[in-house]
mmCIF file of C-alpha atoms and ligand atoms in Angstrom:
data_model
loop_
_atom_site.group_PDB
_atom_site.id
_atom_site.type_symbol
_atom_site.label_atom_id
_atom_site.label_comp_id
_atom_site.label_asym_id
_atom_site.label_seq_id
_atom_site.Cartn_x
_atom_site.Cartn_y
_atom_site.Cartn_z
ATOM 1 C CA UNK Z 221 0.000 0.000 0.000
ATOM 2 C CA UNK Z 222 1.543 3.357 -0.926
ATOM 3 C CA UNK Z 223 -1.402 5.924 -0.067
ATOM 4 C CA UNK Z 224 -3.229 6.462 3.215
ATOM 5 C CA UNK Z 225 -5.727 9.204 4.608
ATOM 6 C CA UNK Z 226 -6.655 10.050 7.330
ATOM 7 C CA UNK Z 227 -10.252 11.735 8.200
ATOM 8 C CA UNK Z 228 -11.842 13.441 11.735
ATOM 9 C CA UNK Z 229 -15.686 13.164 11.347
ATOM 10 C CA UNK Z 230 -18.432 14.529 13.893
ATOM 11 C CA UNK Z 231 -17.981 15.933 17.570
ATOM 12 C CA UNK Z 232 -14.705 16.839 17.300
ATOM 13 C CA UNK Z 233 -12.227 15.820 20.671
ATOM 14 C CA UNK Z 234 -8.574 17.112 21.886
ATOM 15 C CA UNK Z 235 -6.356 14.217 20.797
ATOM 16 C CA UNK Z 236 -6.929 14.702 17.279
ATOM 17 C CA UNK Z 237 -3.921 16.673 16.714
ATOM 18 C CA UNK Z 238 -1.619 14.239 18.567
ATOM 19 C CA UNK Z 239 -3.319 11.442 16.116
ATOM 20 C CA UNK Z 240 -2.841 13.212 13.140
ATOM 21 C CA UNK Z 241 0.885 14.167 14.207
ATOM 22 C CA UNK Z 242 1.526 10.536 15.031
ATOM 23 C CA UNK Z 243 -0.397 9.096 11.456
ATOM 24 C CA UNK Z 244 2.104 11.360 9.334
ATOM 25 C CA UNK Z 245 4.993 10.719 10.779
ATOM 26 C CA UNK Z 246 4.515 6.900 11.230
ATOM 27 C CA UNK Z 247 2.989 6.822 7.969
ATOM 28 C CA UNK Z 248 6.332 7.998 6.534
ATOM 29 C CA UNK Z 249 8.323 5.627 8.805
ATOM 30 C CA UNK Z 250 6.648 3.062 6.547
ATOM 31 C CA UNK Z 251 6.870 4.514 3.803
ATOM 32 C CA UNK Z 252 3.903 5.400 3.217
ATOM 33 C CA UNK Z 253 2.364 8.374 1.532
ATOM 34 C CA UNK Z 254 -0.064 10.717 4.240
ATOM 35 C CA UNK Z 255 -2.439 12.195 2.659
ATOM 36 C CA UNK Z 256 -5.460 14.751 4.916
ATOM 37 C CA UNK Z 257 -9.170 14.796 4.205
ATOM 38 C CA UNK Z 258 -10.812 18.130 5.666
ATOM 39 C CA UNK Z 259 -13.889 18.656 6.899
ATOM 40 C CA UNK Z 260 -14.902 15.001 7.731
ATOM 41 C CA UNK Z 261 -16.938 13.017 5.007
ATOM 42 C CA UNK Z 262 -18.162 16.801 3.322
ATOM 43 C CA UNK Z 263 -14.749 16.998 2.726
ATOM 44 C CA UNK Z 264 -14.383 13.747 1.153
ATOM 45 C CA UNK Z 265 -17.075 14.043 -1.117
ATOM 46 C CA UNK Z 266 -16.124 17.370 -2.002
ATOM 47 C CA UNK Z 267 -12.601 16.071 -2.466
ATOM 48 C CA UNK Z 268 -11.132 18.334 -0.202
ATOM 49 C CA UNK Z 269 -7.880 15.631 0.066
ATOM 50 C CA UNK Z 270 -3.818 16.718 0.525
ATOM 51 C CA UNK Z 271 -1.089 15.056 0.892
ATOM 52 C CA UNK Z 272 0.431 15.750 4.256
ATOM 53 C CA UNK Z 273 3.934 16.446 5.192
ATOM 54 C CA UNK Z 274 5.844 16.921 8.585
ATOM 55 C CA UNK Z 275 5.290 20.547 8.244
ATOM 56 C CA UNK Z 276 1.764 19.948 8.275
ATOM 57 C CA UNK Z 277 1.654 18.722 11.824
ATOM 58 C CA UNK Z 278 4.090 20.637 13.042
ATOM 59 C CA UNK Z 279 3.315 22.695 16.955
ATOM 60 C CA UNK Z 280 -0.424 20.618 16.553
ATOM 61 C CA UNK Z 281 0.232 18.170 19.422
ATOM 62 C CA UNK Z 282 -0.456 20.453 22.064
ATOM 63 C CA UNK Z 283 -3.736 21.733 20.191
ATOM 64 C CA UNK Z 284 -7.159 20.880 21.278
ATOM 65 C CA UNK Z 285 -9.768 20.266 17.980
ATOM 66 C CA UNK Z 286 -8.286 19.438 14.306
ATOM 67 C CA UNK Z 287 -5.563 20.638 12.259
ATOM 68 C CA UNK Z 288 -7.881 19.352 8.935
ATOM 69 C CA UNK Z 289 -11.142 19.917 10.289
ATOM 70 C CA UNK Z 290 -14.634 18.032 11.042
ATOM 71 C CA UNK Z 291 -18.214 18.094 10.060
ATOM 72 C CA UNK Z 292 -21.373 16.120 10.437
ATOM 73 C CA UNK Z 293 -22.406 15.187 7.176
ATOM 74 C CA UNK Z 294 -26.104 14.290 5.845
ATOM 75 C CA UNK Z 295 -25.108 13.723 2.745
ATOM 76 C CA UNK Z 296 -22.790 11.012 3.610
ATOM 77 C CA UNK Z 297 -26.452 8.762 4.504
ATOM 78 C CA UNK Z 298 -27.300 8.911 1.029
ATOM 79 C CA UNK Z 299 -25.362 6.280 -1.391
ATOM 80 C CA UNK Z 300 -24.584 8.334 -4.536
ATOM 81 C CA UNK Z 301 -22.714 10.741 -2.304
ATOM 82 C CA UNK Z 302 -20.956 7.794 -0.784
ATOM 83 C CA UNK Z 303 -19.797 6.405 -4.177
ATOM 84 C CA UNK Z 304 -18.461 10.000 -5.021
ATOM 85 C CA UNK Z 305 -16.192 9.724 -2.056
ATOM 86 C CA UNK Z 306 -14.619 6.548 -2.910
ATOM 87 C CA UNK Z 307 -14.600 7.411 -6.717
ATOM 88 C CA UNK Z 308 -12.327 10.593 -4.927
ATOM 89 C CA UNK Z 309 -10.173 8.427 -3.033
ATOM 90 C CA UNK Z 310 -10.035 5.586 -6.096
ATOM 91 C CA UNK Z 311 -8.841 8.600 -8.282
ATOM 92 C CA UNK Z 312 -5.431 9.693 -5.785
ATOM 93 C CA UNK Z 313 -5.446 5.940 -5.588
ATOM 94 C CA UNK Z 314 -5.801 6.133 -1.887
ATOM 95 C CA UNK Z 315 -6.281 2.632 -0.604
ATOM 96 C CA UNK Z 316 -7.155 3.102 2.923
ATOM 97 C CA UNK Z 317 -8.713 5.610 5.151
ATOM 98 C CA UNK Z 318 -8.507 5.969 9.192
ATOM 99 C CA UNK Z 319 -11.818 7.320 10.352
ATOM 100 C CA UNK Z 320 -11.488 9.367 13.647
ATOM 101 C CA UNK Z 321 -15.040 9.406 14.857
ATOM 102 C CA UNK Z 322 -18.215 8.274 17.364
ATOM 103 C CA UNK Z 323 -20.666 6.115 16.756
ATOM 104 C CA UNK Z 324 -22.549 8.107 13.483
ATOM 105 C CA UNK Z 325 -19.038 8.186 11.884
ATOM 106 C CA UNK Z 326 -18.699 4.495 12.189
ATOM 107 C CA UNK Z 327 -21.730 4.148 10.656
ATOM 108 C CA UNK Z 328 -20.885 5.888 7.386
ATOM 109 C CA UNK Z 329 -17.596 4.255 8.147
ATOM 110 C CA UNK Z 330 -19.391 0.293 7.809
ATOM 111 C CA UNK Z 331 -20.974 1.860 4.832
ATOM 112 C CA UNK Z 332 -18.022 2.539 2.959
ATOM 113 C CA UNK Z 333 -16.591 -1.133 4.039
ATOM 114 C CA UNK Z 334 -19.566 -2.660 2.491
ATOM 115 C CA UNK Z 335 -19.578 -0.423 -0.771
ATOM 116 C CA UNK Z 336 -16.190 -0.712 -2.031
ATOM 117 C CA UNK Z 337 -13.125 -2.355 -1.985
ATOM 118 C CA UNK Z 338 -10.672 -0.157 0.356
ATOM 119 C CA UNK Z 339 -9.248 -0.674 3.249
ATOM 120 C CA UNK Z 340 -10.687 1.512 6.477
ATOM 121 C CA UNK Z 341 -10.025 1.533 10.594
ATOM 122 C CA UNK Z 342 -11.554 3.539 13.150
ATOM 123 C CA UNK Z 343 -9.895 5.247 15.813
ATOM 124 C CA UNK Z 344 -12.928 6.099 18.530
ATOM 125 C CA UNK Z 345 -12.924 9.784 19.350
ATOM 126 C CA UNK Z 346 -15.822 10.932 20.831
ATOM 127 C CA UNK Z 347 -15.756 12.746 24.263
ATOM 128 C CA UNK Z 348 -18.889 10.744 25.177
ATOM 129 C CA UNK Z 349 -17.230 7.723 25.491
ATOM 130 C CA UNK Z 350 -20.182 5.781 24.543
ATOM 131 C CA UNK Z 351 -19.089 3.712 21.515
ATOM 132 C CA UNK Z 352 -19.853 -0.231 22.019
ATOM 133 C CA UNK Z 353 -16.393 -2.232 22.297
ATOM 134 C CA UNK Z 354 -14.145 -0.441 23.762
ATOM 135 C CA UNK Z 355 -13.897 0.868 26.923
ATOM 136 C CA UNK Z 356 -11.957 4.422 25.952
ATOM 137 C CA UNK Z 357 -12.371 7.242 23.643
ATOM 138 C CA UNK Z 358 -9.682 9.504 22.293
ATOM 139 C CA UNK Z 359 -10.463 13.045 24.137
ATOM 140 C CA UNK Z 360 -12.124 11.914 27.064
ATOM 141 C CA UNK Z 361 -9.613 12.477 29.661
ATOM 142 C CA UNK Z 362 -9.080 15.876 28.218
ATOM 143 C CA UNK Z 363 -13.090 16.575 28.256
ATOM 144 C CA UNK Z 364 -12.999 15.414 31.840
ATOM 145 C CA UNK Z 365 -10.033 17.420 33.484
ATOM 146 C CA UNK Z 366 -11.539 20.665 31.495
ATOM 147 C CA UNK Z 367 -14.745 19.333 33.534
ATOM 148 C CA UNK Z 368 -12.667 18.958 37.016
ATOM 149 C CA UNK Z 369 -11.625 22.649 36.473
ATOM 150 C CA UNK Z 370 -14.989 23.860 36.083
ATOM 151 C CA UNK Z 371 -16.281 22.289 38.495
ATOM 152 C CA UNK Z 372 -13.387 22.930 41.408
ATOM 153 C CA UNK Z 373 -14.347 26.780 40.512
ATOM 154 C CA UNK Z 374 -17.536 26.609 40.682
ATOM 155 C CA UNK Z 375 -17.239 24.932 44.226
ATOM 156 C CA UNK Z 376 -15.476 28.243 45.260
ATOM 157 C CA UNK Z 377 -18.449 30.597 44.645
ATOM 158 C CA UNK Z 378 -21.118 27.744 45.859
ATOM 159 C CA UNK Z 379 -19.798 27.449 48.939
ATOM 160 C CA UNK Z 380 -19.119 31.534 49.522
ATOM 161 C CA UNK Z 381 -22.686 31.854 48.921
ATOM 162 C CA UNK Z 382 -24.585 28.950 50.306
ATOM 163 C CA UNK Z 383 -26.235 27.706 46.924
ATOM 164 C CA UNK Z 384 -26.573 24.631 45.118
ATOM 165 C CA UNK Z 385 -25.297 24.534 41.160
ATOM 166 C CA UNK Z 386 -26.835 22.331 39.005
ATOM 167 C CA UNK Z 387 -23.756 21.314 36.553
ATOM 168 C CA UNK Z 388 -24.774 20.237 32.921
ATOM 169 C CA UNK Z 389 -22.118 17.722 31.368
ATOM 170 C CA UNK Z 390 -22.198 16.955 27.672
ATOM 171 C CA UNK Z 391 -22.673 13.587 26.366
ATOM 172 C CA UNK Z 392 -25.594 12.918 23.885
ATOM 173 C CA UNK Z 393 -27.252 9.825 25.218
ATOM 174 C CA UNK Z 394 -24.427 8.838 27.667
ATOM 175 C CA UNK Z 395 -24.130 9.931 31.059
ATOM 176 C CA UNK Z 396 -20.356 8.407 31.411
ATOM 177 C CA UNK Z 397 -18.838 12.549 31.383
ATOM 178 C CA UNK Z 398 -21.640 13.205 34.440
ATOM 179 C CA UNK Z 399 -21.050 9.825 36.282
ATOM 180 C CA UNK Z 400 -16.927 10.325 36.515
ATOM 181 C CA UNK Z 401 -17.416 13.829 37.376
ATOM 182 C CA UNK Z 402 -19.477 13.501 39.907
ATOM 183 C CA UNK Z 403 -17.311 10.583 41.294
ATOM 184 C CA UNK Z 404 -13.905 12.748 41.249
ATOM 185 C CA UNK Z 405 -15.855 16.166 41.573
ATOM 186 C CA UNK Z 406 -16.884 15.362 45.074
ATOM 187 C CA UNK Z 407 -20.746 15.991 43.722
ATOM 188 C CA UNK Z 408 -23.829 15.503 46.089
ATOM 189 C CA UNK Z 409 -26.464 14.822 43.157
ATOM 190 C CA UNK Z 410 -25.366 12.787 40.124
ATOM 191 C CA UNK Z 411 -28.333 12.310 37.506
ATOM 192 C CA UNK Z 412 -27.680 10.121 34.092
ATOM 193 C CA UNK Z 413 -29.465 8.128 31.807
ATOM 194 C CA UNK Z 414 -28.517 4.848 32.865
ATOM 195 C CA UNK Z 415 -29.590 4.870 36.739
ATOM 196 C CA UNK Z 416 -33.001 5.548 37.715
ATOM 197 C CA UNK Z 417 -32.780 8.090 41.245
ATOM 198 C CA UNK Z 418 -35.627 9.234 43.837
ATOM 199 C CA UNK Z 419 -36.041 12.725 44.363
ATOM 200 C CA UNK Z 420 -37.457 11.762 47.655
ATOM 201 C CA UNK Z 421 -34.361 10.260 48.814
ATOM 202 C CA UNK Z 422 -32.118 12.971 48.063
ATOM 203 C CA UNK Z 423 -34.357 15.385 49.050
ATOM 204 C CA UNK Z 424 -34.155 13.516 53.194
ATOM 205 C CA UNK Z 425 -30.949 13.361 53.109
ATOM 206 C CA UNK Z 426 -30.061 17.108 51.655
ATOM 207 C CA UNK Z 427 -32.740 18.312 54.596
ATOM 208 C CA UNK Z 428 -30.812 16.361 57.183
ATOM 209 C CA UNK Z 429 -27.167 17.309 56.109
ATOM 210 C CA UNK Z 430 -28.687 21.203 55.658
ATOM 211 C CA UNK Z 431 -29.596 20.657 59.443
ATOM 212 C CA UNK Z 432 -26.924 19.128 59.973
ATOM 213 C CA UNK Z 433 -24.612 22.777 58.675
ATOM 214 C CA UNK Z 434 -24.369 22.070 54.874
ATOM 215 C CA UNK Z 435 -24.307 24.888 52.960
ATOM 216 C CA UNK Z 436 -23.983 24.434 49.511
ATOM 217 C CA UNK Z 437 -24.900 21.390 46.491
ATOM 218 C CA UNK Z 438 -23.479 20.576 43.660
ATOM 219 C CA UNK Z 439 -25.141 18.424 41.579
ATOM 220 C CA UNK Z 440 -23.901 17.376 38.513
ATOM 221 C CA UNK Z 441 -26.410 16.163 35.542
ATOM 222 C CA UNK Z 442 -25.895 14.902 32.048
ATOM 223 C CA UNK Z 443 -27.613 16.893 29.241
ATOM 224 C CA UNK Z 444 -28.905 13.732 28.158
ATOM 225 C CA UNK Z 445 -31.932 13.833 30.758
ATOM 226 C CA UNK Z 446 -32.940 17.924 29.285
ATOM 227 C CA UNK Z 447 -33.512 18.123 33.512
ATOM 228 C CA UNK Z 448 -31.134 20.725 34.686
ATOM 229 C CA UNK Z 449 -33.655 23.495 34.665
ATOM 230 C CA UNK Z 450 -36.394 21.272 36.241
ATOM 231 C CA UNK Z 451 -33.224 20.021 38.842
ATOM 232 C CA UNK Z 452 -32.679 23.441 39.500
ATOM 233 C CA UNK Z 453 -36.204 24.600 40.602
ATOM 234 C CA UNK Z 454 -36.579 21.863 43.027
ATOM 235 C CA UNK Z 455 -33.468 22.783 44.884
ATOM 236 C CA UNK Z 456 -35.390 25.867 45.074
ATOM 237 C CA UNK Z 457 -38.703 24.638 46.247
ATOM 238 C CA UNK Z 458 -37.478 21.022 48.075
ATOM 239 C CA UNK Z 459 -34.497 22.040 49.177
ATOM 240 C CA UNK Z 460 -35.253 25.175 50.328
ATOM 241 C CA UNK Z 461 -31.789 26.630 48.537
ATOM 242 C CA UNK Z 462 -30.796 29.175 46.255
ATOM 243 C CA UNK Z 463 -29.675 27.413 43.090
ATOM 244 C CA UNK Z 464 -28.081 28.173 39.693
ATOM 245 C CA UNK Z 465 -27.371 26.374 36.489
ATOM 246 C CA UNK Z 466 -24.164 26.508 34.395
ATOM 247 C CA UNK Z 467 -24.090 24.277 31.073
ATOM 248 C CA UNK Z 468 -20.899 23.651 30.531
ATOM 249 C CA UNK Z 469 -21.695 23.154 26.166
ATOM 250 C CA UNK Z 470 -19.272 23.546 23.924
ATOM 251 C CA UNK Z 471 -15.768 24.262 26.361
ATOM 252 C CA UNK Z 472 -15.876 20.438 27.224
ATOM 253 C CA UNK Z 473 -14.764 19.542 23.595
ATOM 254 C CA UNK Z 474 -11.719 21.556 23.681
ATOM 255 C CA UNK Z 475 -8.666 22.432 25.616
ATOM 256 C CA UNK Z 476 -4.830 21.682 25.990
ATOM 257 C CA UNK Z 477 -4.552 17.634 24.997
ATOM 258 C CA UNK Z 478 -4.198 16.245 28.189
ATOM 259 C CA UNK Z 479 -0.972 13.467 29.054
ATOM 260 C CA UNK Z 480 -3.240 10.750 28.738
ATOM 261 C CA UNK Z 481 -4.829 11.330 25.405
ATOM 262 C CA UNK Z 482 -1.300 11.905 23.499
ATOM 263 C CA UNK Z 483 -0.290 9.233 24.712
ATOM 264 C CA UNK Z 484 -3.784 6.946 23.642
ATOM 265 C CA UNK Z 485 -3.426 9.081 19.892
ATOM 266 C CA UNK Z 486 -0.106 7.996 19.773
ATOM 267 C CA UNK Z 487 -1.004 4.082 20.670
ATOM 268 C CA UNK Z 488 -4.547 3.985 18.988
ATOM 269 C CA UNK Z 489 -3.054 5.574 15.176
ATOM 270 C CA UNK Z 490 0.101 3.481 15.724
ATOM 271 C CA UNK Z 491 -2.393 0.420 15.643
ATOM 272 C CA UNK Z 492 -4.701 1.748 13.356
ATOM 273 C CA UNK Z 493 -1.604 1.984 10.550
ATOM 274 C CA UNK Z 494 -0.184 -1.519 11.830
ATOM 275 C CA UNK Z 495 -3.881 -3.364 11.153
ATOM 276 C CA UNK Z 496 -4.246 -1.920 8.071
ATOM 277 C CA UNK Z 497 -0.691 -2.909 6.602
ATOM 278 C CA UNK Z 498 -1.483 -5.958 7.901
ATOM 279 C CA UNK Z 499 -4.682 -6.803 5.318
ATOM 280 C CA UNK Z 500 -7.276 -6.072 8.030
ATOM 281 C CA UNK Z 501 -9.875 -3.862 5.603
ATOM 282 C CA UNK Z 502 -12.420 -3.415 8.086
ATOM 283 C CA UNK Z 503 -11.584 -2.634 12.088
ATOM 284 C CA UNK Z 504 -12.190 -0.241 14.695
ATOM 285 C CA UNK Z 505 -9.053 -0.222 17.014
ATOM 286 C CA UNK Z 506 -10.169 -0.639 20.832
ATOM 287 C CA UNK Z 507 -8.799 -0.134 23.930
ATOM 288 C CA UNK Z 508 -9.990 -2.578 27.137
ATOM 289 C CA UNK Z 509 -8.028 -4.149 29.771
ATOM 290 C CA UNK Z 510 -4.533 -2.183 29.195
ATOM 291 C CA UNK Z 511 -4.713 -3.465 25.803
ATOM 292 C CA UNK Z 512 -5.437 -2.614 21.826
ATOM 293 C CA UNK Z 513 -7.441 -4.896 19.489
ATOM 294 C CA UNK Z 514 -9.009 -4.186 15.935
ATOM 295 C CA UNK Z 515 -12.139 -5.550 16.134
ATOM 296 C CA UNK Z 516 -14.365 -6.174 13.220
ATOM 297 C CA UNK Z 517 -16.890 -2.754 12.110
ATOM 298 C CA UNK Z 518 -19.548 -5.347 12.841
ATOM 299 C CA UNK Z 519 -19.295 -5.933 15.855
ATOM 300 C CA UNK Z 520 -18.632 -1.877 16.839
ATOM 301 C CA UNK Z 521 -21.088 0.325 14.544
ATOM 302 C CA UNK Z 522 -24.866 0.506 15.330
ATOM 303 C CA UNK Z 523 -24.444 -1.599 18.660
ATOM 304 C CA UNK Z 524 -25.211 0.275 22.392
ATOM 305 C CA UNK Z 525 -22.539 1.196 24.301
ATOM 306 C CA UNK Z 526 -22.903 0.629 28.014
ATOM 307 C CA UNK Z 527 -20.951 1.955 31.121
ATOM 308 C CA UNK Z 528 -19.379 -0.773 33.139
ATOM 309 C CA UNK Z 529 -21.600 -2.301 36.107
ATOM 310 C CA UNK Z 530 -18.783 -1.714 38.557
ATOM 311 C CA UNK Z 531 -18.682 2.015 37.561
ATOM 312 C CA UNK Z 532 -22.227 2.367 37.915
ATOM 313 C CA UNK Z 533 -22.621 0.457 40.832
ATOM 314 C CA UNK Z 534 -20.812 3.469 42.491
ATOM 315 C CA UNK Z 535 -23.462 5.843 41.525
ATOM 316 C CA UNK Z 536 -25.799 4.235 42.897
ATOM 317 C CA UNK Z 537 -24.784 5.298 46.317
ATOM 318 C CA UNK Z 538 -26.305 9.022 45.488
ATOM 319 C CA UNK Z 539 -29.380 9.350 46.896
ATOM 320 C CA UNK Z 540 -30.042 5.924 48.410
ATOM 321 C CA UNK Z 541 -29.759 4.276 51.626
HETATM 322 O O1 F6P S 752 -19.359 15.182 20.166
HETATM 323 C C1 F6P S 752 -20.289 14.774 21.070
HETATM 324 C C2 F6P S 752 -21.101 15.968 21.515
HETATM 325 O O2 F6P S 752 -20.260 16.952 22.084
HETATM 326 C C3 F6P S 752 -22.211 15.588 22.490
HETATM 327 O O3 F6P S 752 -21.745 15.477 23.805
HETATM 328 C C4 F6P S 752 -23.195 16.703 22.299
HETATM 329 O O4 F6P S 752 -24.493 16.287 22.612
HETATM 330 C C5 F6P S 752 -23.052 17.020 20.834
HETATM 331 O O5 F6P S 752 -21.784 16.536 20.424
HETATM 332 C C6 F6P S 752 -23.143 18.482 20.491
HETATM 333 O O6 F6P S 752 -23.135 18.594 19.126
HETATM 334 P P1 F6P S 752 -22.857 19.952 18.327
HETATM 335 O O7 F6P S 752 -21.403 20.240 18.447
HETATM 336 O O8 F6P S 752 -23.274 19.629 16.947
HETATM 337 O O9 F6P S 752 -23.674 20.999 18.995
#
């Protein structure tokens, strides 16, 4: 194979950079010629695709978002589109493609796989961390220290003035941003998706520790409930205390690439590159246990991600007996 590209599509995350630094320069370690698509799969059917050099990634690992670009495409669902993109990469005579992406990037991903005859590996990059076979997700660690910060902060002015703060995480459908946050956060109230909770039951215990000298709540809640408002008010009206909401939105996706997700870029792309030399046309490179596996697009795309028991066995100390 003398041609690869590389491609970022949807909800961008910090560790892109790193993983486009690391895919160029291994790329050429194997002799092998980088080439960038911008702007996700718009820019592949628009055949926005470069060849990339070492001055392309140069000063990018420390960069939060993407050097090249991302985009949510529609068109990508519809097949003529589809065969325009591979006609794009047939005419460079690209032969495979490493897809940087969640779960509706994997999608078009298995698409692709099923319409043509090139080569293609994900790298899972979603800050959600909800993508089914693997337990990690290139920017999480970033989106959840940028989290931590917020968080710490907002402690100081919640405790100054005796109120509680309902904290919004991102994550679409997936309350795995809310859940660690609240863990390491030292939350009171942690609301997601996945556990049911009893407003009665926090509501006796936030009486008796207000009794008890408790000033201030922070309760952190993923935006995939649409409760914070609602949360908010019955602080007000249960609770008996002043509350405020902050959504953290879009600040969660960005942000100096932490340590840890260099380091995954560097391991996840490195893997990505070696499956694909080795003849494997159709993988998603995951991460459980300490260790990397490319495991078939099948058994990745369209299938529900789920947080481990043990993690959410934790949360389901808040507000129970
Ligand atoms: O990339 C994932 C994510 O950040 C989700 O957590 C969030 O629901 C969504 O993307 C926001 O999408 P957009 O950037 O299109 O507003």
């Amino acid at each position: 194979m003398k041609k690869m590209a590389i491609v970022c599509s949807g909800g961008d995350s910090s560790g892109m950079n790193a993983a486009l630094k690391r895919f160029v320069e291994y790329c050429i370690r194997k002799e092998i010629e980088p080439w960038f698509v911008h702007d996700g799969y718009e820019g592949l059917i628009d055949d926005r695709i470069e060849k990339a050099d070492y001055a392309s990634v140069a000063g990018i690992i420390t960069r939060g978002g993407t050097k090249i670009g991302s985009a949510r495409s529609k068109r990508f669902m519809e097949a003529h589109y589809r065969k325009q993109a591979i006609a794009n990469l047939h005419a460079r005579g690209i032969g495979a493609l490493v897809v940087l992406g969640g779960d509706g990037s994997f999608r078009g991903m298995h698409k692709l796989t099923q319409e043509s005859d090139l080569a293609f590996c994900g790298i899972p990059a979603t800050i959600d961390n909800d993508i089914a076979g693997t337990e990690y997700c290139l920017g999480v660690d970033t989106a959840l220290n940028v989290i931590k910060d917020a968080v710490d902060a907002i402690r100081d002015t919640a405790s100054s003035f005796g109120r509680a703060f309902v904290i919004e995480t991102m994550g679409r459908e997936c309350g795995y941003l809310a859940l660690v946050s609240a863990l390491t956060g030292g939350a009171e109230m942690c609301l997601i998706p996945e556990i049911p909770y009893d407003l009665n039951a926090y509501k006796r215990d936030f009486l008796r520790e207000k009794a008890q000298g408790r000033r201030y709540f922070i309760a952190i809640v993923s935006e995939a409930l649409k409760k914070s408002e609602e949360v908010a008010k019955w602080f007000e009206e249960e609770v008996g205390i002043e509350s405020r909401v902050t959504v953290l939105g879009h600040i969660q996706r960005g942000g100096v690439t932490s340590v840890h997700d260099r380091l995954m870029a560097y391991r996840f792309v490195t893997h990505a590159v070696d499956a694909l030399l080795e003849g494997k046309k159709s993988s998603v490179i995951c991460y459980n246990d300490g260790g990397f596996e490319a495991k078939h697009i099948d058994d990745v795309a369209s299938k529900q991600y789920s947080i481990p028991e043990e993690l959410l066995s934790l949360a389901k100390e808040y507000g129970s007996e």
